[in-house]
PDB file of C-alpha atoms in Angstrom:
ATOM      1  CA  GLN D  17      46.448 128.913  77.251  1.00  0.00           C
ATOM      2  CA  VAL D  18      48.553 130.574  79.941  1.00  0.00           C
ATOM      3  CA  GLN D  19      50.156 133.974  79.624  1.00  0.00           C
ATOM      4  CA  LEU D  20      53.191 134.754  81.744  1.00  0.00           C
ATOM      5  CA  VAL D  21      54.544 138.244  82.350  1.00  0.00           C
ATOM      6  CA  GLU D  22      57.791 138.786  84.233  1.00  0.00           C
ATOM      7  CA  SER D  23      58.767 141.971  86.020  1.00  0.00           C
ATOM      8  CA  GLY D  24      61.264 143.184  88.584  1.00  0.00           C
ATOM      9  CA  GLY D  25      64.482 143.037  86.623  1.00  0.00           C
ATOM     10  CA  GLY D  26      66.944 145.889  86.589  1.00  0.00           C
ATOM     11  CA  LEU D  27      70.433 147.040  87.447  1.00  0.00           C
ATOM     12  CA  VAL D  28      71.851 146.221  90.859  1.00  0.00           C
ATOM     13  CA  GLN D  29      75.286 146.311  92.424  1.00  0.00           C
ATOM     14  CA  ALA D  30      77.032 143.099  93.355  1.00  0.00           C
ATOM     15  CA  GLY D  31      75.840 141.987  96.758  1.00  0.00           C
ATOM     16  CA  GLY D  32      72.442 143.546  96.240  1.00  0.00           C
ATOM     17  CA  SER D  33      69.000 142.018  95.920  1.00  0.00           C
ATOM     18  CA  LEU D  34      66.164 141.868  93.438  1.00  0.00           C
ATOM     19  CA  ARG D  35      62.782 140.185  93.482  1.00  0.00           C
ATOM     20  CA  LEU D  36      61.418 138.970  90.185  1.00  0.00           C
ATOM     21  CA  SER D  37      57.708 138.399  89.714  1.00  0.00           C
ATOM     22  CA  CYS D  38      55.889 136.322  87.155  1.00  0.00           C
ATOM     23  CA  ALA D  39      52.166 136.951  86.837  1.00  0.00           C
ATOM     24  CA  ALA D  40      50.097 134.256  85.179  1.00  0.00           C
ATOM     25  CA  SER D  41      46.727 134.475  83.548  1.00  0.00           C
ATOM     26  CA  GLY D  42      44.528 131.898  81.939  1.00  0.00           C
ATOM     27  CA  ARG D  43      44.013 128.470  83.335  1.00  0.00           C
ATOM     28  CA  THR D  44      44.282 127.415  86.976  1.00  0.00           C
ATOM     29  CA  PHE D  45      47.648 128.678  88.162  1.00  0.00           C
ATOM     30  CA  SER D  46      47.821 126.436  91.209  1.00  0.00           C
ATOM     31  CA  SER D  47      47.873 123.335  89.002  1.00  0.00           C
ATOM     32  CA  TYR D  48      51.075 124.379  87.278  1.00  0.00           C
ATOM     33  CA  ALA D  49      54.643 123.706  88.208  1.00  0.00           C
ATOM     34  CA  MET D  50      56.663 126.874  87.675  1.00  0.00           C
ATOM     35  CA  GLY D  51      60.279 127.466  86.816  1.00  0.00           C
ATOM     36  CA  TRP D  52      62.712 130.331  86.558  1.00  0.00           C
ATOM     37  CA  PHE D  53      65.367 130.098  83.856  1.00  0.00           C
ATOM     38  CA  ARG D  54      68.103 132.455  82.772  1.00  0.00           C
ATOM     39  CA  GLN D  55      70.170 133.000  79.679  1.00  0.00           C
ATOM     40  CA  ALA D  56      73.316 135.071  79.507  1.00  0.00           C
ATOM     41  CA  PRO D  57      74.835 136.238  76.191  1.00  0.00           C
ATOM     42  CA  GLY D  58      76.615 133.400  74.438  1.00  0.00           C
ATOM     43  CA  LYS D  59      75.394 130.827  76.936  1.00  0.00           C
ATOM     44  CA  GLU D  60      72.653 128.252  76.945  1.00  0.00           C
ATOM     45  CA  ARG D  61      69.482 128.789  78.878  1.00  0.00           C
ATOM     46  CA  GLU D  62      69.664 127.186  82.299  1.00  0.00           C
ATOM     47  CA  LEU D  63      67.179 126.285  84.980  1.00  0.00           C
ATOM     48  CA  VAL D  64      67.672 128.443  88.055  1.00  0.00           C
ATOM     49  CA  ALA D  65      64.861 127.230  90.314  1.00  0.00           C
ATOM     50  CA  ARG D  66      61.534 125.497  90.109  1.00  0.00           C
ATOM     51  CA  ILE D  67      58.542 124.966  92.352  1.00  0.00           C
ATOM     52  CA  SER D  68      55.936 122.261  92.018  1.00  0.00           C
ATOM     53  CA  SER D  69      52.215 122.720  92.332  1.00  0.00           C
ATOM     54  CA  GLY D  70      52.577 121.307  95.852  1.00  0.00           C
ATOM     55  CA  GLY D  71      55.344 123.718  96.808  1.00  0.00           C
ATOM     56  CA  SER D  72      58.427 121.524  96.509  1.00  0.00           C
ATOM     57  CA  THR D  73      61.434 123.472  95.349  1.00  0.00           C
ATOM     58  CA  TYR D  74      64.683 122.879  93.508  1.00  0.00           C
ATOM     59  CA  TYR D  75      67.673 125.172  92.984  1.00  0.00           C
ATOM     60  CA  THR D  76      70.679 124.901  90.776  1.00  0.00           C
ATOM     61  CA  ASP D  77      73.860 124.693  92.820  1.00  0.00           C
ATOM     62  CA  SER D  78      75.150 128.136  91.921  1.00  0.00           C
ATOM     63  CA  VAL D  79      72.185 129.905  93.544  1.00  0.00           C
ATOM     64  CA  LYS D  80      71.536 127.710  96.591  1.00  0.00           C
ATOM     65  CA  GLY D  81      71.420 129.777  99.743  1.00  0.00           C
ATOM     66  CA  ARG D  82      71.059 133.028  97.792  1.00  0.00           C
ATOM     67  CA  PHE D  83      67.875 132.658  95.744  1.00  0.00           C
ATOM     68  CA  SER D  84      64.417 131.651  96.867  1.00  0.00           C
ATOM     69  CA  ILE D  85      61.438 130.676  94.723  1.00  0.00           C
ATOM     70  CA  PHE D  86      57.941 130.910  96.116  1.00  0.00           C
ATOM     71  CA  ARG D  87      54.424 131.238  94.833  1.00  0.00           C
ATOM     72  CA  ASP D  88      51.228 132.978  95.808  1.00  0.00           C
ATOM     73  CA  ASN D  89      48.376 131.059  94.212  1.00  0.00           C
ATOM     74  CA  ALA D  90      45.838 133.651  95.301  1.00  0.00           C
ATOM     75  CA  LYS D  91      47.700 136.209  93.190  1.00  0.00           C
ATOM     76  CA  ASN D  92      48.593 133.816  90.351  1.00  0.00           C
ATOM     77  CA  THR D  93      52.203 134.831  90.809  1.00  0.00           C
ATOM     78  CA  VAL D  94      55.533 133.122  91.286  1.00  0.00           C
ATOM     79  CA  TYR D  95      58.509 135.009  92.658  1.00  0.00           C
ATOM     80  CA  LEU D  96      62.257 134.681  92.611  1.00  0.00           C
ATOM     81  CA  GLN D  97      63.976 136.450  95.479  1.00  0.00           C
ATOM     82  CA  MET D  98      67.610 136.976  94.592  1.00  0.00           C
ATOM     83  CA  ASN D  99      70.062 137.996  97.306  1.00  0.00           C
ATOM     84  CA  SER D 100      73.820 138.441  97.344  1.00  0.00           C
ATOM     85  CA  LEU D 101      73.811 138.899  93.599  1.00  0.00           C
ATOM     86  CA  LYS D 102      77.008 138.317  91.681  1.00  0.00           C
ATOM     87  CA  PRO D 103      78.065 139.596  88.247  1.00  0.00           C
ATOM     88  CA  GLU D 104      77.708 136.050  86.941  1.00  0.00           C
ATOM     89  CA  ASP D 105      73.987 136.153  87.792  1.00  0.00           C
ATOM     90  CA  ALA D 106      73.447 138.748  85.074  1.00  0.00           C
ATOM     91  CA  ALA D 107      71.141 137.380  82.386  1.00  0.00           C
ATOM     92  CA  VAL D 108      67.675 137.540  80.954  1.00  0.00           C
ATOM     93  CA  TYR D 109      65.413 135.686  83.370  1.00  0.00           C
ATOM     94  CA  PHE D 110      62.375 133.808  82.115  1.00  0.00           C
ATOM     95  CA  CYS D 111      59.546 132.145  83.948  1.00  0.00           C
ATOM     96  CA  ALA D 112      57.869 129.053  82.586  1.00  0.00           C
ATOM     97  CA  ALA D 113      54.920 126.826  83.420  1.00  0.00           C
ATOM     98  CA  ARG D 114      54.079 123.188  82.913  1.00  0.00           C
ATOM     99  CA  LEU D 115      51.218 120.960  83.968  1.00  0.00           C
ATOM    100  CA  ARG D 116      53.202 117.750  84.322  1.00  0.00           C
ATOM    101  CA  ASN D 117      56.515 117.112  85.983  1.00  0.00           C
ATOM    102  CA  TYR D 118      59.373 115.742  83.910  1.00  0.00           C
ATOM    103  CA  THR D 119      57.954 117.184  80.677  1.00  0.00           C
ATOM    104  CA  PRO D 120      59.008 120.241  78.698  1.00  0.00           C
ATOM    105  CA  TYR D 121      57.642 123.521  79.938  1.00  0.00           C
ATOM    106  CA  ASP D 122      54.527 124.480  78.034  1.00  0.00           C
ATOM    107  CA  TYR D 123      54.437 128.234  78.453  1.00  0.00           C
ATOM    108  CA  TRP D 124      57.093 130.922  78.655  1.00  0.00           C
ATOM    109  CA  GLY D 125      57.237 134.587  79.522  1.00  0.00           C
ATOM    110  CA  GLN D 126      59.069 137.206  77.506  1.00  0.00           C
ATOM    111  CA  GLY D 127      61.902 137.609  79.990  1.00  0.00           C
ATOM    112  CA  THR D 128      63.264 140.358  82.199  1.00  0.00           C
ATOM    113  CA  GLN D 129      66.828 141.623  82.188  1.00  0.00           C
ATOM    114  CA  VAL D 130      68.967 141.439  85.301  1.00  0.00           C
ATOM    115  CA  THR D 131      72.252 143.338  85.246  1.00  0.00           C
ATOM    116  CA  VAL D 132      74.742 143.117  88.105  1.00  0.00           C
ATOM    117  CA  SER D 133      77.552 145.636  88.307  1.00  0.00           C
ATOM    118  CA  SER D 134      80.801 144.758  90.031  1.00  0.00           C
TER     119      SER D 134
END
């Protein structure tokens, strides 16, 4: 079992930055691929970024060049650095973990709210 706890959300002005953290406990963190998702009111949850156990990354087009996902296996934590935030980035952000690529994520955090004022 893996427990995931997100933090770092909040209110920021457009153009500002936030860093989200997701702390994992339980089984070996370094073996897991990690993802950041977001869900805005009335919209489906979408994948924002993911990082494999080996460090390979993927970003959805709307955040490329602005967001960065990275992990610190010594701290059992994955981060999402968000720069140049836009009002359309506002959502609840969730982190998730899975052991195998191309399978559904096995574990989810409770989410952290990001609000971007224009």
